[in-house]
GROMACS .gro file of C-alpha atoms in nm:
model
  147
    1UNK     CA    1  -4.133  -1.688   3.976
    2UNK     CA    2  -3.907  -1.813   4.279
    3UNK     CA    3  -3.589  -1.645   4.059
    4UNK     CA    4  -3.747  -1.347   4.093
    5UNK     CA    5  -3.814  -1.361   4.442
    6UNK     CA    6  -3.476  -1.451   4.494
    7UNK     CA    7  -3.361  -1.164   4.304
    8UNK     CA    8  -3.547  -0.927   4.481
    9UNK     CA    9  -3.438  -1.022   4.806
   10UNK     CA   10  -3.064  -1.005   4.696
   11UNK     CA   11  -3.139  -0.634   4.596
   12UNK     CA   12  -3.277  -0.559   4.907
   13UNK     CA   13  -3.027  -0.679   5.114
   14UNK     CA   14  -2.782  -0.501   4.944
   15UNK     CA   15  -2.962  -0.174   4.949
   16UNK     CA   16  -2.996  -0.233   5.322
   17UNK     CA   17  -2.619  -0.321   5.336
   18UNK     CA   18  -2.563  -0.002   5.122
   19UNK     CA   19  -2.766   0.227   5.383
   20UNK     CA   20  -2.583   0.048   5.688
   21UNK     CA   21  -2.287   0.126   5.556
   22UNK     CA   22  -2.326   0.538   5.469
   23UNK     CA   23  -2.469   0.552   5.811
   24UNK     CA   24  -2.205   0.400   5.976
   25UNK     CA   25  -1.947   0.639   5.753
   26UNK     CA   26  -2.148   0.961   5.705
   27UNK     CA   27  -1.943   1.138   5.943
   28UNK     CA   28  -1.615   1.016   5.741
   29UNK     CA   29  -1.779   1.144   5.409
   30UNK     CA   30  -1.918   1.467   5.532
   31UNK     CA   31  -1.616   1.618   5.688
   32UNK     CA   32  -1.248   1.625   5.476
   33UNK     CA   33  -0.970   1.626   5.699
   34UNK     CA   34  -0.800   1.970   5.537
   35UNK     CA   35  -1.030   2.213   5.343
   36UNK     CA   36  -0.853   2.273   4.957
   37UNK     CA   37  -0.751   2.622   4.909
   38UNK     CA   38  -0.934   2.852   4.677
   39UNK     CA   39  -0.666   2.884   4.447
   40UNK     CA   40  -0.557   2.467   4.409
   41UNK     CA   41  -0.956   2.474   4.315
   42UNK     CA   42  -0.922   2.705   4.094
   43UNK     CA   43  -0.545   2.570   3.951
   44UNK     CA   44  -0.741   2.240   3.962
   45UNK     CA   45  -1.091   2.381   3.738
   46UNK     CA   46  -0.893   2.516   3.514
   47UNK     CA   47  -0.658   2.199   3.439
   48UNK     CA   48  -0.957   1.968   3.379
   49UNK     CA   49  -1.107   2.221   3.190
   50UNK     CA   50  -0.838   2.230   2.948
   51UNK     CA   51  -0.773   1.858   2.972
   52UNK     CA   52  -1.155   1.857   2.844
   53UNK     CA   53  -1.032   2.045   2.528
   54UNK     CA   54  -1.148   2.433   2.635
   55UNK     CA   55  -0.938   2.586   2.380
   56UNK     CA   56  -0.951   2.878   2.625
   57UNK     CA   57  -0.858   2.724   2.944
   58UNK     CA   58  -0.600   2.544   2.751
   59UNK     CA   59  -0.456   2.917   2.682
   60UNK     CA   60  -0.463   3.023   3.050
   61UNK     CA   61  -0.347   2.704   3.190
   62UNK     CA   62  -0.035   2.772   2.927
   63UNK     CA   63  -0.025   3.135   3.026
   64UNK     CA   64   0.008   3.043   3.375
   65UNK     CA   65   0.267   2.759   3.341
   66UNK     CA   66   0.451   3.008   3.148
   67UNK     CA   67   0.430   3.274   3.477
   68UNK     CA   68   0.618   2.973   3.661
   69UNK     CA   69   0.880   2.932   3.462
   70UNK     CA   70   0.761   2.579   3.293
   71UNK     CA   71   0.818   2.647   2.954
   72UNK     CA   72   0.803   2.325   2.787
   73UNK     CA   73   0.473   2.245   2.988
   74UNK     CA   74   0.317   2.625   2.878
   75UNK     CA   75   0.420   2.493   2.539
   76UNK     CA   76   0.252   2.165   2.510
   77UNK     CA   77  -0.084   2.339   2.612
   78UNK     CA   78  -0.027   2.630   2.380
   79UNK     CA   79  -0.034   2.377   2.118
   80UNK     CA   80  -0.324   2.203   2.210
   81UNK     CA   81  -0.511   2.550   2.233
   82UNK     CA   82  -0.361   2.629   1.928
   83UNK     CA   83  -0.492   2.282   1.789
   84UNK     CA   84  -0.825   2.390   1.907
   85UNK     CA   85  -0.753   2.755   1.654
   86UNK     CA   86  -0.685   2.996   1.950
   87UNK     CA   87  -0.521   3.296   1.786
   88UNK     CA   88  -0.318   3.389   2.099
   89UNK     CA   89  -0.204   3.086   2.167
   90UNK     CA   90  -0.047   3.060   1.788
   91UNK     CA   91   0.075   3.439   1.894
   92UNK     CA   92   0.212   3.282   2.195
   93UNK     CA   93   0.422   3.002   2.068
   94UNK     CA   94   0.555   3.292   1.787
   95UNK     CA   95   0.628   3.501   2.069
   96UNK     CA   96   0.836   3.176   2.207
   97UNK     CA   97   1.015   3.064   1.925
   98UNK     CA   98   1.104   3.429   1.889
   99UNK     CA   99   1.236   3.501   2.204
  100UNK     CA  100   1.312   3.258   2.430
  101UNK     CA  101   1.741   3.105   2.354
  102UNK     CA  102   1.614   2.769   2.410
  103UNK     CA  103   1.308   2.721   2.202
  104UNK     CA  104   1.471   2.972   1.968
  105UNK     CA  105   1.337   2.869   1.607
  106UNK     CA  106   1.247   3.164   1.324
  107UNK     CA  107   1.088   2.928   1.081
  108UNK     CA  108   0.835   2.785   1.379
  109UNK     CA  109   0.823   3.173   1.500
  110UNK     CA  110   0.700   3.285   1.169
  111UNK     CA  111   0.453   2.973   1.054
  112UNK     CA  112   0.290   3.018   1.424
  113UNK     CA  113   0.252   3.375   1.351
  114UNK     CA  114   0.127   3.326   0.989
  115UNK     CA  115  -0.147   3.096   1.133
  116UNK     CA  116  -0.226   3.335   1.394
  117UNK     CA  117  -0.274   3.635   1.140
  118UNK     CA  118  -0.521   3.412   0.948
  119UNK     CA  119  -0.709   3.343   1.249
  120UNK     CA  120  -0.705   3.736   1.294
  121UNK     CA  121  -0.463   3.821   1.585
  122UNK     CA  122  -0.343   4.198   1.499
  123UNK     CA  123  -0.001   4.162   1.686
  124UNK     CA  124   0.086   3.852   1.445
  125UNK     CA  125  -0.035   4.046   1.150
  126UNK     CA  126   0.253   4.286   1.232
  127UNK     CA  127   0.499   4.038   1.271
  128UNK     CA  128   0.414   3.888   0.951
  129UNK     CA  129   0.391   4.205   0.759
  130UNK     CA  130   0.757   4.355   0.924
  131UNK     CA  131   0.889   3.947   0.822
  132UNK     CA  132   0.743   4.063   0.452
  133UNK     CA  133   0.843   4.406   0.439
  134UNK     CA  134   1.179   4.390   0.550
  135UNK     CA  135   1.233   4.006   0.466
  136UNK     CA  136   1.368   3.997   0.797
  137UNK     CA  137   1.341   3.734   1.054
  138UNK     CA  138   1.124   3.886   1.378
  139UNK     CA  139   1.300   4.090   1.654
  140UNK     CA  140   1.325   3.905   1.982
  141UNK     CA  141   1.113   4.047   2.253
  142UNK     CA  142   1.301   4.130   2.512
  143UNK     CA  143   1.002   4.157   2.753
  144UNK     CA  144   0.960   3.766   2.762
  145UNK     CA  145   1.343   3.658   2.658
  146UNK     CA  146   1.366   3.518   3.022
  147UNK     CA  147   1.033   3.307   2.970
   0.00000   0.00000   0.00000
């Protein structure tokens, strides 16, 4: 019985400790210093959204590392969207190993575009098909050569 009592008094001084304290700080918590802009939240949503395995975030986030130039970080998360059997992302890296001089690789190109046409992405069923029908490797694009 006396253990309890003991107990229970511990707790409630540290609740009352606990309330002291978040009084004595509320002002600290309620107010950030420098408000985040809209667009670092929504840079910041969409990276922990594909960090949590959204195969479609994971696309966009790799879309828009691709935008800025950071091609071997767009191609990490086009991988793991393409893990997660996102049909544009598996267009995507084809569209990569296509195109761009220093991820240039036709074998990659053409099994990333195979797996994209079985998931049922039209432009990768061309780019299979032309491979087929002219047992040719694929035609760099020069829209995203620079990527």
């Amino acid at each position: 019985m006396k253990s309890n009592t003991i107990n229970q008094t511990i707790t409630l001084a540290c609740i009352a400790l606990l309330a002291v304290l978040l009084i004595q700080n509320r002002e600290k918590l309620k107010t950030p210093t420098e408000e985040p802009s809209e667009a670092l939240i929504t840079e910041l949503t969409l990276q922990q959204k594909a960090e949590n395995g959204s195969g479609e975030a994971q696309l966009e986030f790799a879309l828009q590392l691709l935008k800025e130039h950071n091609v071997n970080a767009g191609i990490k998360w086009l991988n793991k969207a393409a893990a997660n059997k996102h049909p544009e992302a598996w267009f995507e890296l084809g569209e990569i190993y296509k195109s761009n001089a220093e991820h240039l690789d036709y074998n990659k190109a053409h099994d990333a575009f195979s797996k994209a046409a079985e998931l049922g992405h039209p432009g990768a069923m061309y780019e299979v098909g032309a491979v087929m029908l002219l047992d040719t490797p694929p035609e760099p694009n020069p829209d995203i050569t620079s990527v």
